[in-house]
Short mmCIF file of C-alpha atoms in Angstrom, two decimals:
data_model
loop_
_atom_site.label_atom_id
_atom_site.label_comp_id
_atom_site.label_asym_id
_atom_site.label_seq_id
_atom_site.Cartn_x
_atom_site.Cartn_y
_atom_site.Cartn_z
CA UNK Q 1 -32.45 33.50 9.18
CA UNK Q 2 -30.85 34.77 6.39
CA UNK Q 3 -32.25 37.25 4.58
CA UNK Q 4 -29.70 36.25 1.38
CA UNK Q 5 -31.03 33.03 0.99
CA UNK Q 6 -34.64 32.89 -1.63
CA UNK Q 7 -36.14 30.07 0.60
CA UNK Q 8 -35.89 33.12 4.09
CA UNK Q 9 -37.20 35.10 1.83
CA UNK Q 10 -39.88 32.69 -0.01
CA UNK Q 11 -41.81 32.07 4.57
CA UNK Q 12 -41.29 35.57 4.91
CA UNK Q 13 -43.22 36.62 2.16
CA UNK Q 14 -46.05 34.10 2.92
CA UNK Q 15 -45.80 34.95 6.77
CA UNK Q 16 -46.66 38.53 5.77
CA UNK Q 17 -49.61 37.50 4.12
CA UNK Q 18 -50.22 34.43 6.18
CA UNK Q 19 -50.93 36.13 9.35
CA UNK Q 20 -52.18 40.16 7.41
CA UNK Q 21 -55.03 37.89 6.06
CA UNK Q 22 -55.51 36.34 9.39
CA UNK Q 23 -55.32 39.47 11.84
CA UNK Q 24 -58.32 41.46 9.13
CA UNK Q 25 -60.20 39.25 8.38
CA UNK Q 26 -60.72 39.05 13.03
CA UNK Q 27 -61.22 43.27 13.13
CA UNK Q 28 -63.56 43.60 10.03
CA UNK Q 29 -65.53 40.33 11.11
CA UNK Q 30 -67.83 41.93 12.75
CA UNK Q 31 -70.04 43.22 9.45
CA UNK Q 32 -72.67 40.29 8.40
CA UNK Q 33 -73.27 40.51 4.82
CA UNK Q 34 -75.91 39.01 2.69
CA UNK Q 35 -75.09 36.80 -0.03
CA UNK Q 36 -77.14 36.49 -2.58
CA UNK Q 37 -80.19 37.07 0.04
CA UNK Q 38 -79.44 33.61 0.79
CA UNK Q 39 -76.98 33.53 3.81
CA UNK Q 40 -75.60 35.63 5.63
CA UNK Q 41 -72.40 35.99 7.03
CA UNK Q 42 -68.91 37.66 8.31
CA UNK Q 43 -67.71 39.98 5.60
CA UNK Q 44 -63.97 38.34 6.64
CA UNK Q 45 -65.09 35.03 5.47
CA UNK Q 46 -63.32 36.76 2.02
CA UNK Q 47 -60.39 35.84 3.66
CA UNK Q 48 -60.17 32.85 4.88
CA UNK Q 49 -60.06 30.87 1.59
CA UNK Q 50 -57.02 32.63 0.86
CA UNK Q 51 -55.51 31.69 4.69
CA UNK Q 52 -55.77 27.81 3.90
CA UNK Q 53 -54.29 28.61 0.31
CA UNK Q 54 -51.53 30.33 2.26
CA UNK Q 55 -51.85 27.57 4.78
CA UNK Q 56 -51.92 24.74 1.91
CA UNK Q 57 -48.49 26.79 -0.44
CA UNK Q 58 -46.41 26.77 3.13
CA UNK Q 59 -47.21 22.84 4.02
CA UNK Q 60 -45.19 22.08 0.36
CA UNK Q 61 -42.66 23.80 0.95
CA UNK Q 62 -41.24 24.43 4.36
CA UNK Q 63 -43.54 21.52 5.69
CA UNK Q 64 -46.17 20.89 8.35
CA UNK Q 65 -43.52 21.64 11.88
CA UNK Q 66 -43.43 25.47 9.21
CA UNK Q 67 -47.76 25.53 9.63
CA UNK Q 68 -47.58 24.33 12.97
CA UNK Q 69 -44.99 26.97 14.33
CA UNK Q 70 -46.31 29.45 11.94
CA UNK Q 71 -50.11 28.77 13.69
CA UNK Q 72 -48.58 29.16 16.97
CA UNK Q 73 -47.62 32.66 16.10
CA UNK Q 74 -50.52 34.12 14.32
CA UNK Q 75 -52.63 33.37 17.87
CA UNK Q 76 -50.10 34.34 19.40
CA UNK Q 77 -50.73 37.75 17.13
CA UNK Q 78 -54.72 37.97 17.74
CA UNK Q 79 -54.48 37.34 21.28
CA UNK Q 80 -52.49 39.76 21.11
CA UNK Q 81 -54.86 41.92 19.09
CA UNK Q 82 -57.42 41.31 21.06
CA UNK Q 83 -55.94 42.52 24.63
CA UNK Q 84 -55.08 45.75 22.90
CA UNK Q 85 -58.84 45.76 21.36
CA UNK Q 86 -59.81 45.50 25.14
CA UNK Q 87 -57.65 48.01 25.75
CA UNK Q 88 -58.51 50.31 23.98
CA UNK Q 89 -62.64 50.55 24.41
CA UNK Q 90 -62.16 50.53 27.78
CA UNK Q 91 -60.18 54.28 27.85
CA UNK Q 92 -63.11 56.71 26.99
CA UNK Q 93 -62.61 58.74 24.36
CA UNK Q 94 -62.84 63.22 24.17
CA UNK Q 95 -65.48 64.86 23.45
CA UNK Q 96 -64.15 65.99 20.46
CA UNK Q 97 -63.04 62.20 19.33
CA UNK Q 98 -64.57 61.48 16.04
CA UNK Q 99 -65.14 58.12 16.62
CA UNK Q 100 -67.27 58.03 19.69
CA UNK Q 101 -66.94 55.28 22.64
CA UNK Q 102 -70.28 53.60 21.90
CA UNK Q 103 -69.71 53.77 18.05
CA UNK Q 104 -66.12 52.46 18.61
CA UNK Q 105 -67.57 49.11 20.90
CA UNK Q 106 -70.02 48.32 18.23
CA UNK Q 107 -67.42 47.85 15.58
CA UNK Q 108 -64.79 45.98 17.56
CA UNK Q 109 -66.92 44.59 20.79
CA UNK Q 110 -68.66 42.16 18.37
CA UNK Q 111 -64.93 41.77 16.92
CA UNK Q 112 -64.04 40.31 20.27
CA UNK Q 113 -66.32 37.33 19.83
CA UNK Q 114 -65.25 36.98 16.74
CA UNK Q 115 -62.15 37.09 17.61
CA UNK Q 116 -62.59 34.25 20.50
CA UNK Q 117 -64.59 31.90 18.52
CA UNK Q 118 -61.33 32.01 15.43
CA UNK Q 119 -58.30 31.93 18.11
CA UNK Q 120 -60.61 28.11 18.90
CA UNK Q 121 -61.24 27.29 15.19
CA UNK Q 122 -58.07 28.66 14.08
CA UNK Q 123 -56.40 26.07 16.17
CA UNK Q 124 -58.25 23.63 15.64
CA UNK Q 125 -58.75 22.86 12.35
CA UNK Q 126 -55.53 24.76 11.66
CA UNK Q 127 -54.30 21.09 12.82
CA UNK Q 128 -56.55 18.81 10.80
CA UNK Q 129 -56.19 20.56 7.91
CA UNK Q 130 -52.19 19.56 8.25
CA UNK Q 131 -53.02 16.19 9.44
CA UNK Q 132 -54.97 15.45 6.00
CA UNK Q 133 -52.72 17.47 3.76
CA UNK Q 134 -49.95 15.59 4.70
CA UNK Q 135 -51.79 12.31 5.06
CA UNK Q 136 -53.03 12.67 1.45
CA UNK Q 137 -49.01 14.20 0.20
CA UNK Q 138 -47.65 10.79 1.72
CA UNK Q 139 -49.95 9.12 -0.84
CA UNK Q 140 -49.58 10.82 -3.64
CA UNK Q 141 -46.09 12.07 -3.53
CA UNK Q 142 -45.92 15.77 -5.21
CA UNK Q 143 -48.37 14.51 -7.81
CA UNK Q 144 -51.78 15.65 -7.45
CA UNK Q 145 -51.76 19.23 -5.50
CA UNK Q 146 -55.57 19.89 -6.02
CA UNK Q 147 -56.57 16.54 -4.01
CA UNK Q 148 -54.45 17.34 -0.82
CA UNK Q 149 -55.00 21.22 -1.44
CA UNK Q 150 -58.51 20.78 -1.60
CA UNK Q 151 -59.33 17.75 0.36
CA UNK Q 152 -57.76 19.62 3.30
CA UNK Q 153 -59.07 22.95 2.90
CA UNK Q 154 -63.30 20.63 3.31
CA UNK Q 155 -62.36 18.73 6.46
CA UNK Q 156 -60.64 21.28 8.59
CA UNK Q 157 -63.01 24.42 7.58
CA UNK Q 158 -65.92 22.65 8.71
CA UNK Q 159 -64.27 22.55 11.96
CA UNK Q 160 -63.87 26.00 11.36
CA UNK Q 161 -66.71 27.34 9.72
CA UNK Q 162 -69.50 25.95 12.32
CA UNK Q 163 -66.67 26.61 15.72
CA UNK Q 164 -66.08 29.90 14.52
CA UNK Q 165 -69.61 31.52 14.47
CA UNK Q 166 -71.22 29.82 17.21
CA UNK Q 167 -68.67 31.36 19.80
CA UNK Q 168 -69.05 34.54 17.64
CA UNK Q 169 -72.95 34.60 16.92
CA UNK Q 170 -74.86 32.29 18.82
CA UNK Q 171 -73.58 32.82 22.85
CA UNK Q 172 -73.24 36.89 22.37
CA UNK Q 173 -77.09 35.60 21.10
CA UNK Q 174 -77.19 37.51 17.37
CA UNK Q 175 -78.30 33.77 15.89
CA UNK Q 176 -80.99 31.53 16.74
CA UNK Q 177 -79.19 27.64 16.66
CA UNK Q 178 -81.21 27.18 13.14
CA UNK Q 179 -80.01 30.08 12.23
CA UNK Q 180 -76.27 28.89 12.50
CA UNK Q 181 -77.04 25.95 11.05
CA UNK Q 182 -78.41 27.92 7.95
CA UNK Q 183 -75.69 30.72 7.58
CA UNK Q 184 -72.79 28.16 8.46
CA UNK Q 185 -73.46 25.00 6.29
CA UNK Q 186 -74.28 28.42 3.31
CA UNK Q 187 -70.97 29.56 4.60
CA UNK Q 188 -69.90 26.10 4.40
CA UNK Q 189 -70.34 26.06 1.00
CA UNK Q 190 -69.41 29.40 -0.04
CA UNK Q 191 -65.81 28.83 1.26
CA UNK Q 192 -65.34 25.62 0.37
CA UNK Q 193 -66.65 27.02 -3.39
CA UNK Q 194 -64.11 30.19 -3.89
CA UNK Q 195 -61.18 27.86 -2.99
CA UNK Q 196 -62.35 25.22 -5.21
CA UNK Q 197 -61.90 28.38 -7.91
CA UNK Q 198 -58.72 29.75 -6.87
CA UNK Q 199 -56.93 26.59 -6.71
CA UNK Q 200 -55.49 27.80 -9.72
CA UNK Q 201 -53.28 30.19 -7.85
CA UNK Q 202 -51.68 27.85 -5.83
CA UNK Q 203 -50.38 26.19 -8.97
CA UNK Q 204 -49.46 29.63 -10.37
CA UNK Q 205 -47.65 30.38 -6.66
CA UNK Q 206 -46.36 26.82 -6.60
CA UNK Q 207 -44.85 27.29 -9.74
CA UNK Q 208 -43.59 31.07 -8.95
CA UNK Q 209 -41.70 30.08 -5.55
CA UNK Q 210 -39.68 27.26 -7.71
CA UNK Q 211 -38.62 28.93 -10.21
CA UNK Q 212 -37.89 31.45 -7.28
CA UNK Q 213 -35.61 28.43 -5.93
CA UNK Q 214 -34.01 27.03 -8.45
CA UNK Q 215 -32.54 30.90 -9.29
CA UNK Q 216 -31.34 30.54 -5.65
CA UNK Q 217 -28.97 26.92 -6.67
#
């Protein structure tokens, strides 16, 4: 990779935010919050629309191969995180540790279920996202960025939302199936609404990247 090449630099920056958002969402995901007094979600839900925004930007500038490679790298790093979380939970804390074993396991034990669900959901949803994105891109050309960005997210997020919440909360017995249907449905609508709201940001970042890359020419 040539660090004097602007396109390489853009990829590194996008990839950095992509991986960071994904891993942080996993680590904070054990905390459940209530939205509008209507439905309950993992606090990590706030970060995922930005992951898919970054997916769309990488799709635009680096193609499907760029997204697929970054997806596999991110999954590998999530597994790496899971391994060391497991190791950390099985190492006994000292008597004077400010964080006890039980507190540590309470926070990160639930995150392990979220990580397992996310690995499965992330892999499937990213492949669907790339497929739908390029299906729309091939039909619309370089126009209508909002359509392929929102369309690919709308379809891929169905898989992502229901799979990850089933593994993370139903299997360990935190939610019933009815609670899954209620919370995942609302969670999907929330993520879709947030993705639509940040669509203008895609145009802004897309324009900035084009301007930056144009200078390299």
